[in-house]
Amino acid sequence: MKKIRKSLVCFYDRAGRTLMQDRRNYKKGSEFGFFGGSMEKDETPETALLREIEEELSIKLRQFDFVKEFKEITQEHDLIFYLYAAPLPSSEERVCKEGKPVFTTLDNALLLDLAERGKLILKEYISWLKKTDRIV
């Protein structure tokens, strides 16, 4: 059984907008996804998140909150996603090195071509934003 651990971030602003990763010319699978990626050996979820965001967007993430841990165990894999939320970085801060950043409303993000797991994560993230008064 393959063990997979990933740290992901969803960015937000008070108006209910988010930043998604357009992967159409970058990765196989769903057209859109979240920024972040696989944890390296001996990395914590937080350390992996900081490294991945610096690699993908060229920013040093300073403010972020843990949202939820998602587990999926099948015969093929033991998968854990660690989801974090962070305020949307300014456009001056973002230099996307992997995929293309897409700025969209949360409602429109739900309509994007995301994997089923991605849609579940996005719905949980939106629920968390509302419960914690991060969006108006």
Coordinates of C-alpha atoms in Angstrom, one line a residue:
M1 CA 0.0 0.0 0.0
K2 CA 1.4 3.4 -1.1
K3 CA 1.6 6.0 1.7
I4 CA 0.9 9.5 0.4
R5 CA 0.9 12.7 2.5
K6 CA 0.1 16.1 1.0
S7 CA -0.2 19.7 2.4
L8 CA -2.6 22.0 0.5
V9 CA -3.6 25.6 0.9
C10 CA -6.7 27.4 -0.2
F11 CA -6.3 31.2 -0.4
Y12 CA -9.2 33.5 0.5
D13 CA -10.2 37.2 0.7
R14 CA -13.1 38.8 2.7
A15 CA -15.3 39.0 -0.5
G16 CA -15.3 35.2 -0.9
R17 CA -12.8 34.9 -3.7
T18 CA -10.0 32.2 -3.9
L19 CA -7.0 31.4 -5.9
M20 CA -7.0 28.0 -7.7
Q21 CA -4.2 26.3 -9.8
D22 CA -5.0 25.9 -13.5
R23 CA -3.2 22.6 -14.4
R24 CA -4.4 22.2 -17.9
N25 CA -0.9 22.6 -19.4
Y26 CA 1.0 21.3 -16.4
K27 CA -0.4 18.0 -14.9
K28 CA -2.6 15.2 -16.0
G29 CA -5.9 14.6 -14.4
S30 CA -8.4 17.4 -13.3
E31 CA -7.9 20.7 -14.9
F32 CA -7.8 22.6 -11.6
G33 CA -6.5 22.0 -8.2
F34 CA -5.0 23.5 -5.0
F35 CA -1.6 24.9 -4.4
G36 CA 0.7 22.6 -2.3
G37 CA 2.0 19.2 -2.7
S38 CA 3.6 16.0 -1.3
M39 CA 5.5 16.0 2.0
E40 CA 9.1 14.9 1.8
K41 CA 10.6 12.4 4.3
D42 CA 10.7 13.8 7.9
E43 CA 8.7 16.9 6.9
T44 CA 5.8 18.1 9.0
P45 CA 2.6 19.2 7.2
E46 CA 3.4 22.8 8.0
T47 CA 7.0 22.6 6.7
A48 CA 5.8 20.9 3.5
L49 CA 3.2 23.6 3.0
L50 CA 5.7 26.5 3.4
R51 CA 8.2 24.8 1.0
E52 CA 5.6 24.0 -1.7
I53 CA 4.1 27.5 -1.7
E54 CA 7.5 29.0 -2.0
E55 CA 8.3 26.6 -4.9
E56 CA 4.9 27.1 -6.7
L57 CA 4.2 30.8 -6.0
S58 CA 7.5 32.3 -5.0
I59 CA 6.0 33.6 -1.7
K60 CA 6.9 33.0 1.9
L61 CA 3.7 32.1 3.5
R62 CA 3.5 33.7 7.0
Q63 CA -0.1 33.5 8.0
F64 CA -2.1 30.4 7.6
D65 CA -4.6 28.3 9.6
F66 CA -5.1 24.5 9.8
V67 CA -8.6 23.6 8.4
K68 CA -8.9 19.9 8.3
E69 CA -7.2 16.5 7.8
F70 CA -8.7 14.3 5.1
K71 CA -8.0 10.6 5.1
E72 CA -8.6 8.0 2.4
I73 CA -7.4 4.4 2.8
T74 CA -7.9 1.9 0.0
Q75 CA -6.1 -1.3 -1.0
E76 CA -3.9 0.8 -3.3
H77 CA -3.0 3.8 -1.0
D78 CA -3.1 5.3 2.4
L79 CA -3.7 9.0 1.7
I80 CA -3.8 12.0 4.0
F81 CA -4.4 15.6 2.9
Y82 CA -3.7 18.4 5.4
L83 CA -5.7 21.4 4.4
Y84 CA -4.8 25.0 5.3
A85 CA -6.3 28.4 4.6
A86 CA -4.4 31.6 4.1
P87 CA -5.2 35.2 3.1
L88 CA -4.9 35.8 -0.6
P89 CA -1.5 37.1 -1.5
S90 CA -1.3 40.3 -3.5
S91 CA -0.7 40.0 -7.2
E92 CA 2.7 41.6 -6.7
E93 CA 3.7 38.7 -4.4
R94 CA 2.6 35.9 -6.8
V95 CA 4.9 34.5 -9.4
C96 CA 3.5 31.2 -10.3
K97 CA 6.1 28.6 -11.3
E98 CA 3.7 25.6 -11.5
G99 CA 0.4 25.8 -13.4
K100 CA -1.4 29.1 -13.7
P101 CA -3.1 31.0 -10.9
V102 CA -6.8 31.6 -11.4
F103 CA -8.6 34.1 -9.2
T104 CA -12.3 33.2 -8.9
T105 CA -15.3 33.3 -6.6
L106 CA -15.8 30.4 -4.3
D107 CA -19.1 29.6 -6.0
N108 CA -17.4 29.6 -9.4
A109 CA -14.6 27.4 -8.0
L110 CA -17.1 24.7 -7.3
L111 CA -18.0 24.7 -11.0
L112 CA -14.4 24.1 -12.1
D113 CA -13.1 20.7 -13.3
L114 CA -11.9 19.4 -10.0
A115 CA -11.4 15.8 -8.9
E116 CA -14.3 14.6 -6.7
R117 CA -11.9 14.7 -3.7
G118 CA -11.1 18.3 -4.6
K119 CA -14.7 19.2 -4.6
L120 CA -15.2 17.7 -1.2
I121 CA -12.1 19.6 0.1
L122 CA -13.4 22.8 -1.4
K123 CA -16.8 22.4 0.2
E124 CA -15.3 21.8 3.6
Y125 CA -13.0 24.8 3.1
I126 CA -16.0 27.1 2.3
S127 CA -17.9 25.8 5.3
W128 CA -14.8 26.5 7.5
L129 CA -14.5 30.0 6.1
K130 CA -18.2 30.8 6.9
K131 CA -17.9 29.3 10.4
T132 CA -14.8 31.3 11.2
D133 CA -16.2 34.6 9.7
R134 CA -13.3 34.8 7.2
I135 CA -15.7 35.8 4.4
V136 CA -18.7 38.2 4.4

